[in-house]
PDB file of C-alpha atoms in Angstrom:
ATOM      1  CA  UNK P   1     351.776 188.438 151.654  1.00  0.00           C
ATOM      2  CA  UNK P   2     351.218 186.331 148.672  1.00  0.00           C
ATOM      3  CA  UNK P   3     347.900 187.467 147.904  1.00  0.00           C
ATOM      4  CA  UNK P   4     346.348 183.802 149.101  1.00  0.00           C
ATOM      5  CA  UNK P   5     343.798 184.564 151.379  1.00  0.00           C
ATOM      6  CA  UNK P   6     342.189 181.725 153.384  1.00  0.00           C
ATOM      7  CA  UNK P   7     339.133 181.982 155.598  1.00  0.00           C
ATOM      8  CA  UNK P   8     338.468 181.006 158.930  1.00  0.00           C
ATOM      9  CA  UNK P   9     342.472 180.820 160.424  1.00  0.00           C
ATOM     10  CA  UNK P  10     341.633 178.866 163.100  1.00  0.00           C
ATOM     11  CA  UNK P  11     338.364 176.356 163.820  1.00  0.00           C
ATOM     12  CA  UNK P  12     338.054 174.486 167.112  1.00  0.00           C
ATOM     13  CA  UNK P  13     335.144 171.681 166.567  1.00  0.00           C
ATOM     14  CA  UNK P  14     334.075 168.848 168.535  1.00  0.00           C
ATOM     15  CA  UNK P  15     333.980 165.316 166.819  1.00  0.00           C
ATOM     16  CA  UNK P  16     331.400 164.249 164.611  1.00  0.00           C
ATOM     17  CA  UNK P  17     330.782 167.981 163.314  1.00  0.00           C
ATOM     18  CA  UNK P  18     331.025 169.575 159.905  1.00  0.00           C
ATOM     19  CA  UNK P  19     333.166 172.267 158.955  1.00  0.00           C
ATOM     20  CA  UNK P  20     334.017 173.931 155.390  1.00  0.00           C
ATOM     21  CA  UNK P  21     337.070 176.235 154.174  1.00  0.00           C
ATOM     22  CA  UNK P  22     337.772 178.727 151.953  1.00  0.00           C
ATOM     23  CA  UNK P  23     340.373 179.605 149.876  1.00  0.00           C
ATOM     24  CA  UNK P  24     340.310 182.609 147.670  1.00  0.00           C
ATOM     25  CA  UNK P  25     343.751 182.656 144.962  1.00  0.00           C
ATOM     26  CA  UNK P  26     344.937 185.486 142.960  1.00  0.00           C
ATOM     27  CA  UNK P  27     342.846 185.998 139.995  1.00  0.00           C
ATOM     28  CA  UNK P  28     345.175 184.838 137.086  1.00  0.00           C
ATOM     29  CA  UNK P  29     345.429 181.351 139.308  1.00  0.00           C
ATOM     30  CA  UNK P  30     344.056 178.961 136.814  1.00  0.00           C
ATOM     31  CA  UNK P  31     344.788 176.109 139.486  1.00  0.00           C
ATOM     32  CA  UNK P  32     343.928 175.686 142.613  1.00  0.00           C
ATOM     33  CA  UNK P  33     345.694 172.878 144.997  1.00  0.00           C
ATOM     34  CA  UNK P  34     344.699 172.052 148.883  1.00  0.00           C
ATOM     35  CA  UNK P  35     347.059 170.274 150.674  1.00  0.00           C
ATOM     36  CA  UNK P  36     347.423 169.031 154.355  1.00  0.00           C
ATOM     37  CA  UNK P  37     350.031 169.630 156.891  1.00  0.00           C
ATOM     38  CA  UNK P  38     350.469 168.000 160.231  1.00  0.00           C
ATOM     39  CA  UNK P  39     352.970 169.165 162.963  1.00  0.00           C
ATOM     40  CA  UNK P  40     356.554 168.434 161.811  1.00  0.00           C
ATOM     41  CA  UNK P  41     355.641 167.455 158.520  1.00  0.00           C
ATOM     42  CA  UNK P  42     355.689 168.716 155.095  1.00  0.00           C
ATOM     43  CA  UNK P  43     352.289 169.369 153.302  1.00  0.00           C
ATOM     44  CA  UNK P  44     350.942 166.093 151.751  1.00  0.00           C
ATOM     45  CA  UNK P  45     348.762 167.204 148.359  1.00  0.00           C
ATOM     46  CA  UNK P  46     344.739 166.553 148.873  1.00  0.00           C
ATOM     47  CA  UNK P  47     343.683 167.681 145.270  1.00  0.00           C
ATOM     48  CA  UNK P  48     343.501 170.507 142.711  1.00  0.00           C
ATOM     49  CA  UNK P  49     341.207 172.174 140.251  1.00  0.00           C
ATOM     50  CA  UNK P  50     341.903 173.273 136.724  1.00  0.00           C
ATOM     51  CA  UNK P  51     339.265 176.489 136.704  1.00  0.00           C
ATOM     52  CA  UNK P  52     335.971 174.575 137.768  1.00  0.00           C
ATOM     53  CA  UNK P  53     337.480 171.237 137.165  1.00  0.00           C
ATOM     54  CA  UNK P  54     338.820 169.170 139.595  1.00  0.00           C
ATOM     55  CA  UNK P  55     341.402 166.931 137.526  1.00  0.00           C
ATOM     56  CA  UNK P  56     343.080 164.919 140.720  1.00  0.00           C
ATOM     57  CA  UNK P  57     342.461 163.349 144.564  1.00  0.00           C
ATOM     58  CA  UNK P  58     344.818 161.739 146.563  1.00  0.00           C
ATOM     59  CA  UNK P  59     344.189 158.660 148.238  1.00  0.00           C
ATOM     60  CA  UNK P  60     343.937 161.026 151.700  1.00  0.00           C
ATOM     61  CA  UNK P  61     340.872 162.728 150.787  1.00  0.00           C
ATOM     62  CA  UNK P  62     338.082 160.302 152.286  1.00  0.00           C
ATOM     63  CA  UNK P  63     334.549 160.508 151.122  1.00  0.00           C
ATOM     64  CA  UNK P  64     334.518 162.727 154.157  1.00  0.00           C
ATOM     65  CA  UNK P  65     335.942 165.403 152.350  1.00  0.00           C
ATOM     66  CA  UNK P  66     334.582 167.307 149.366  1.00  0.00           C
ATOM     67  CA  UNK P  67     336.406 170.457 147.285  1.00  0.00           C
ATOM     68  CA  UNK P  68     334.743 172.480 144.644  1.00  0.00           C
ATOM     69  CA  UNK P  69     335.413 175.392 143.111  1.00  0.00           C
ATOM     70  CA  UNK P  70     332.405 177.211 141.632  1.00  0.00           C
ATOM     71  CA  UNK P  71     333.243 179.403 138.653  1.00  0.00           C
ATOM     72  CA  UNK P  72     336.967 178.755 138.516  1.00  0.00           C
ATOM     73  CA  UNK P  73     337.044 181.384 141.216  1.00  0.00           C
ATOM     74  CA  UNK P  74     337.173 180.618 145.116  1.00  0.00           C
ATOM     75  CA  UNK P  75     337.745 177.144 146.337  1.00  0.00           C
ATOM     76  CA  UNK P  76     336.140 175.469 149.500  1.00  0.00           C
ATOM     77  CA  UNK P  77     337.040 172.267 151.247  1.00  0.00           C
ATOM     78  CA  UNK P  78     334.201 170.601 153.442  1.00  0.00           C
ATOM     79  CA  UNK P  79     335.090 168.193 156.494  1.00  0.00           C
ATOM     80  CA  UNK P  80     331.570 165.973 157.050  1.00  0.00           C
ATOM     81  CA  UNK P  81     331.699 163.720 160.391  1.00  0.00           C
ATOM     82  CA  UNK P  82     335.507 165.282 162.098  1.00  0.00           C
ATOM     83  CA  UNK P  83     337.280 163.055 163.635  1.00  0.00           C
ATOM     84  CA  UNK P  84     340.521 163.646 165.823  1.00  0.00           C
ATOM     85  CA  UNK P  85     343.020 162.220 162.763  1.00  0.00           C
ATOM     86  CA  UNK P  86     341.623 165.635 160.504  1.00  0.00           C
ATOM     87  CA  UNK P  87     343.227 167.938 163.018  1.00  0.00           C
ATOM     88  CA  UNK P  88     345.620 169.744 160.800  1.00  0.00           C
ATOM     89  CA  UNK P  89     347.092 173.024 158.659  1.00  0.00           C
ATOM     90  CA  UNK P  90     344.618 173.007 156.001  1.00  0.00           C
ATOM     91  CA  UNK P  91     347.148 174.925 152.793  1.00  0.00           C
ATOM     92  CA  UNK P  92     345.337 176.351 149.356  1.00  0.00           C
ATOM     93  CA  UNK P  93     347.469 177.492 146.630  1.00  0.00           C
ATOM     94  CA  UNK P  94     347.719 179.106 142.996  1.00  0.00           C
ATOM     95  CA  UNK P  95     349.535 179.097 139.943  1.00  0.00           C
ATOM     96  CA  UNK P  96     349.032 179.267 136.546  1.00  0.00           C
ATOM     97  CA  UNK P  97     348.995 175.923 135.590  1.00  0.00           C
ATOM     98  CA  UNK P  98     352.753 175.541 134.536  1.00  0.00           C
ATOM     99  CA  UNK P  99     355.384 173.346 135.881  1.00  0.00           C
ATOM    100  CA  UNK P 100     358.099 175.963 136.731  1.00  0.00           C
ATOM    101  CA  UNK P 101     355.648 178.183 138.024  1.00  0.00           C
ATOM    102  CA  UNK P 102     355.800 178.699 141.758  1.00  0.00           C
ATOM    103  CA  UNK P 103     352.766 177.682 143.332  1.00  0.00           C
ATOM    104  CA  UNK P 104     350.992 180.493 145.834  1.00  0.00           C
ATOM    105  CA  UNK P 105     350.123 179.209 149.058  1.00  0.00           C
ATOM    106  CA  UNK P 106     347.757 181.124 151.349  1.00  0.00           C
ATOM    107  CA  UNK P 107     348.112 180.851 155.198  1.00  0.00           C
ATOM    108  CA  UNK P 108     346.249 178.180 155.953  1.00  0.00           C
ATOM    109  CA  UNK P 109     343.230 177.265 158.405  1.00  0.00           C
ATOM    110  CA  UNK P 110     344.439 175.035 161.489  1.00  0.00           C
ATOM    111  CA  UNK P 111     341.850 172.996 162.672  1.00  0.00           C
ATOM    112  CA  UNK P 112     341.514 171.022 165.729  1.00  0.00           C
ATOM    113  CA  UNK P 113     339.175 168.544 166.759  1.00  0.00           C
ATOM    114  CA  UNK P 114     337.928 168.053 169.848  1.00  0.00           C
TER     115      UNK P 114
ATOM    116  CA  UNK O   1     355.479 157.268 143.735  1.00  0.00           C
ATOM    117  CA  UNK O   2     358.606 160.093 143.847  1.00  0.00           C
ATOM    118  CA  UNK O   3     359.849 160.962 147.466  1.00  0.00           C
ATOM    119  CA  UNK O   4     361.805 163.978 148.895  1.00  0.00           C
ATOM    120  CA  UNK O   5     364.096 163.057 151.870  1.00  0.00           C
ATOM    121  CA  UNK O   6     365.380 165.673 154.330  1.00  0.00           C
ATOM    122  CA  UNK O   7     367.660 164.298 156.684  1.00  0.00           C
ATOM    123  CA  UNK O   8     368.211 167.434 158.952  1.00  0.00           C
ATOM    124  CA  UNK O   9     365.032 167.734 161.166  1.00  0.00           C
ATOM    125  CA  UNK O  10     366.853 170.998 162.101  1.00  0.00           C
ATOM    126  CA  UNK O  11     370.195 173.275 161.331  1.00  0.00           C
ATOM    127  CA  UNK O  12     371.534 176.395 163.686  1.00  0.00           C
ATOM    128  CA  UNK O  13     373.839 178.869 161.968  1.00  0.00           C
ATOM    129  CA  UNK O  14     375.816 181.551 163.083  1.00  0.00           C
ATOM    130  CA  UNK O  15     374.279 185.231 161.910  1.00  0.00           C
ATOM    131  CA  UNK O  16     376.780 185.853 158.905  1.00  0.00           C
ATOM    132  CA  UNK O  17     378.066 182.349 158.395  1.00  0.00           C
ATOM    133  CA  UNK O  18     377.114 180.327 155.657  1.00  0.00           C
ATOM    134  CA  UNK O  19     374.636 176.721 156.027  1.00  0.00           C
ATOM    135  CA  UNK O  20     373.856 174.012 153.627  1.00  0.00           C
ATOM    136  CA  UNK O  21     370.361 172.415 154.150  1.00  0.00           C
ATOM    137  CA  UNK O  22     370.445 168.453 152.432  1.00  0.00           C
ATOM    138  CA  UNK O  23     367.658 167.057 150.291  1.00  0.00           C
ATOM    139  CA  UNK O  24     367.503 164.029 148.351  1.00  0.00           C
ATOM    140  CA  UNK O  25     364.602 162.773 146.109  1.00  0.00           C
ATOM    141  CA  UNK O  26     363.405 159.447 144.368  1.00  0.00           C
ATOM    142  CA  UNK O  27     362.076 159.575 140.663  1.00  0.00           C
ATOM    143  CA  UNK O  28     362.190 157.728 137.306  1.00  0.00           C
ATOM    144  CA  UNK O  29     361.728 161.411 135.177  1.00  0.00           C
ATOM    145  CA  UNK O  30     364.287 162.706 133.413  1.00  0.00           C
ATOM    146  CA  UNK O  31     362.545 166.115 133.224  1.00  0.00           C
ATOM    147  CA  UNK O  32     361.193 167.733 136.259  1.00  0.00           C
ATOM    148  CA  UNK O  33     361.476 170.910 138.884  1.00  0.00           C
ATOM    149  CA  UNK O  34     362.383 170.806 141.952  1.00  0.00           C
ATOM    150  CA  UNK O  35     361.808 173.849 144.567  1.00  0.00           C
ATOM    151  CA  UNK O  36     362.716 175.266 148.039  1.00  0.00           C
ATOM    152  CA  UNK O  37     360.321 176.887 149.745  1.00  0.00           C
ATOM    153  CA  UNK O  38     360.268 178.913 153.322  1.00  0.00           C
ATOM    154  CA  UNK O  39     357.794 179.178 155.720  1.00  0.00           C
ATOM    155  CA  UNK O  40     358.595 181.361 158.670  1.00  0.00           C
ATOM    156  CA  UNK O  41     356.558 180.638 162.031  1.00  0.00           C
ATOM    157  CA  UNK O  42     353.537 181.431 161.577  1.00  0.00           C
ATOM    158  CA  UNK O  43     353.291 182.921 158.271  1.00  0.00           C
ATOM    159  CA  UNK O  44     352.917 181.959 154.525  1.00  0.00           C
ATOM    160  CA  UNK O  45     355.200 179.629 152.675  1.00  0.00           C
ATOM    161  CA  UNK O  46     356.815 181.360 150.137  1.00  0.00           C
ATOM    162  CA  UNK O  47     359.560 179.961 147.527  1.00  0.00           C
ATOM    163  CA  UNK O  48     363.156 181.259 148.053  1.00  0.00           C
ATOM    164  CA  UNK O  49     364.454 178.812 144.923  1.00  0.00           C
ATOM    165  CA  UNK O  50     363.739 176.503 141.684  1.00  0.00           C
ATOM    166  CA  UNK O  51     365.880 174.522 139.638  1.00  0.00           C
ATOM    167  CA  UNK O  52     364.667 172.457 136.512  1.00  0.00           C
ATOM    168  CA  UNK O  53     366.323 169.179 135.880  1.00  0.00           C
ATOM    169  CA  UNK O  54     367.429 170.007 132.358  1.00  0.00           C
ATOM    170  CA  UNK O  55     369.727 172.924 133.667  1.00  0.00           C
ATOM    171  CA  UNK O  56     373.027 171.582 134.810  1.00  0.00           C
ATOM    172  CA  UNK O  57     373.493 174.955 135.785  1.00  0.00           C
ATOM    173  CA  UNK O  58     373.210 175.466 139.412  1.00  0.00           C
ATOM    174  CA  UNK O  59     370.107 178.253 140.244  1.00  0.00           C
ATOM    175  CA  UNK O  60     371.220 180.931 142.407  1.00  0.00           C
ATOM    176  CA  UNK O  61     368.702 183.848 144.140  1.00  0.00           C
ATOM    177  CA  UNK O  62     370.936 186.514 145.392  1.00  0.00           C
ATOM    178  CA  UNK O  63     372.297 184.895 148.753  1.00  0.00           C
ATOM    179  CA  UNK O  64     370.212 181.526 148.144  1.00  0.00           C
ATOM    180  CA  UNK O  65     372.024 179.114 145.693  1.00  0.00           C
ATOM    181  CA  UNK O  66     371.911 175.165 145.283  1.00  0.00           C
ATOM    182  CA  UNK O  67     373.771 172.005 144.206  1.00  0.00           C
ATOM    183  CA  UNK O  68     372.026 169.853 142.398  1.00  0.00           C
ATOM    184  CA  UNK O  69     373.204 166.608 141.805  1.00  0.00           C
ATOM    185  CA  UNK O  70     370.941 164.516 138.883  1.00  0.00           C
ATOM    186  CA  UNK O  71     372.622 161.588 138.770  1.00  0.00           C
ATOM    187  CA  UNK O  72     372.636 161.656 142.297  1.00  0.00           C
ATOM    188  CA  UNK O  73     369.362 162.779 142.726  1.00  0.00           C
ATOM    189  CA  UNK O  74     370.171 165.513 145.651  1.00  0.00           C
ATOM    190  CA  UNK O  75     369.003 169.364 145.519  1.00  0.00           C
ATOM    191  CA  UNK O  76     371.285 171.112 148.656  1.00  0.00           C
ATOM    192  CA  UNK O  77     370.281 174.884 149.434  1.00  0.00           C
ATOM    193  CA  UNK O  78     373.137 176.623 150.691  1.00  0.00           C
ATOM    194  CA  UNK O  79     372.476 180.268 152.108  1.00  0.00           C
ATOM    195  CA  UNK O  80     375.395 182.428 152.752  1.00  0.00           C
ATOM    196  CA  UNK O  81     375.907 185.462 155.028  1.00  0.00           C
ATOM    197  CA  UNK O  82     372.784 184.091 157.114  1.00  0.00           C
ATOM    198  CA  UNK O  83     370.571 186.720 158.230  1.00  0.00           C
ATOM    199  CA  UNK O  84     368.451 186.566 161.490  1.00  0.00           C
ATOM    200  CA  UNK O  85     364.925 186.706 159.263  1.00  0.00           C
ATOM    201  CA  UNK O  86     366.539 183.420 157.275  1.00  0.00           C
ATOM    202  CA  UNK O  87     364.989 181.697 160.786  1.00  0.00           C
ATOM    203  CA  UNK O  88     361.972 179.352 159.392  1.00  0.00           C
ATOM    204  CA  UNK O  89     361.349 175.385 158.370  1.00  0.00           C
ATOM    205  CA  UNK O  90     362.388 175.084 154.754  1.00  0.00           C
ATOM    206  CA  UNK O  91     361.115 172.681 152.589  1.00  0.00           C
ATOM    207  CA  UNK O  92     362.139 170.595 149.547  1.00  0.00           C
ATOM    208  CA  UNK O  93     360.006 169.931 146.815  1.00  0.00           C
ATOM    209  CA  UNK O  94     359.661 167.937 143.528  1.00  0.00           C
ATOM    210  CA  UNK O  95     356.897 168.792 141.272  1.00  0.00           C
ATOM    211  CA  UNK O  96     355.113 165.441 140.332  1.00  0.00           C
ATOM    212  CA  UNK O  97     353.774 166.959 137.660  1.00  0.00           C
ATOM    213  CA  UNK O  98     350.691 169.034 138.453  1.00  0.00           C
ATOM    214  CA  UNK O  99     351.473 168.898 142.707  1.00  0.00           C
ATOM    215  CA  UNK O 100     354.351 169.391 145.055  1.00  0.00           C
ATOM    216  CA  UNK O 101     355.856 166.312 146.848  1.00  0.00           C
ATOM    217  CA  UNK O 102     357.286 167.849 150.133  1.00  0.00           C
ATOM    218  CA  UNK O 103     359.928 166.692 152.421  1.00  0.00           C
ATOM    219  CA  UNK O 104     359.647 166.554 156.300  1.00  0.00           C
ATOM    220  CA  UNK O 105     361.826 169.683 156.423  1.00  0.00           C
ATOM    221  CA  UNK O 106     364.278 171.606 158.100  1.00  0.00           C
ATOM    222  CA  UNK O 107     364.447 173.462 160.727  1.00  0.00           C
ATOM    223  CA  UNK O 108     366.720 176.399 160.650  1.00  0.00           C
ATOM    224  CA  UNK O 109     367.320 178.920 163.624  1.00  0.00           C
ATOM    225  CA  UNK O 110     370.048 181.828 163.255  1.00  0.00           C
ATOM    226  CA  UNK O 111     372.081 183.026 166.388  1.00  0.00           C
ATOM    227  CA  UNK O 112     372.753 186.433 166.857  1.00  0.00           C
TER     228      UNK O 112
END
């Protein structure tokens, strides 16, 4: 256990819905990352925060997608209008902001849309 | 845009034998880190190995050790005396500089 935890594990949701994530690091986790992972693939980064901040989005987060991170604390990822492409391993992880440092991960939510 | 290549969708190694899982990466820094991480079906991904690019000495984690090759740009993880709970995809990774870039990964069952 790498003290990631990352709420629901699974969501089943039909097309067109909304869904949000959460993420919740270990404490001294300064940064926060989400990435995605298909089937067969690595995880592709999405974006990460810098306490409150978020400092960096990849070109895969639509305007469908939203992160915050209230208080430096918790992070959560909201899905608006699924579609079938979004169906994926959603990752968060931690670390402490430094290059060498390994970076957390949590076990991730799968989502599939129906 | 810095890439990490694995070439070996997946690897089988005899319990007790030794493996070598390939990785090869594209980038125009002369200082970076580069990582290996595990994730076991179903669990969390975890990091078995890191090696920064100013080092030229090879990292080693107990029975986890790797070649890296700068001028060739390639970052092998060998894992000796191969132990049934070293079954799980393993990644590569470069950081670039604030996220990981991941490869495809590998594969890697162990026969009993």
């Amino acid at each position: 256990d790498t003290g990631v935890s990352q709420n629901p594990r699974h969501k089943i949701t039909k097309r067109g819905q909304n869904v949000t994530f959460r993420c919740d690091p270990i404490s001294e986790h300064n940064r926060l990352y989400w990435y995605r992972q298909t089937l067969g693939q690595g995880p592709e980064f999405l974006t990460y925060f810098q306490n409150e901040a978020q400092l960096e989005k990849s070109r895969l987060l639509s305007d469908r997608f939203s992160a915050e991170r209230p208080k430096g604390s918790f992070s959560t990822l909201e899905i608006q209008r699924t579609e079938q492409g979004d169906s994926a391993m959603y990752l968060c992880a931690g670390d402490r902001g430094s290059s060498y440092n390994e970076q957390f991960f949590g076990p991730g939510t799968r989502l599939t849309v129906l | 845009a810095q890439t990490v290549t694995q070439s070996q969708p997946e690897m089988s190694v005899q319990e007790a034998e030794t493996v070598t899982l390939s990785c090869t990466y594209d980038t125009s820094e002369s200082d970076y880190y580069l990582f290996w991480y595990k994730q076991p079906p179903s669990r969390q991904m975890i990091l078995v190995i890191r090696q920064e690019a100013y080092k030229q000495q090879n990292a080693t984690e107990n029975r986890f050790s790797v070649n890296f090759q700068k001028a060739a740009k390639s970052f092998s993880l060998k894992i000796s005396d191969s132990q049934l709970g070293d079954a799980a995809m393993y990644f590569c990774a470069y950081r670039s500089p604030n996220k990981l870039v991941f490869g495809a990964g590998t594969i890697l069952r162990v026969k009993s």
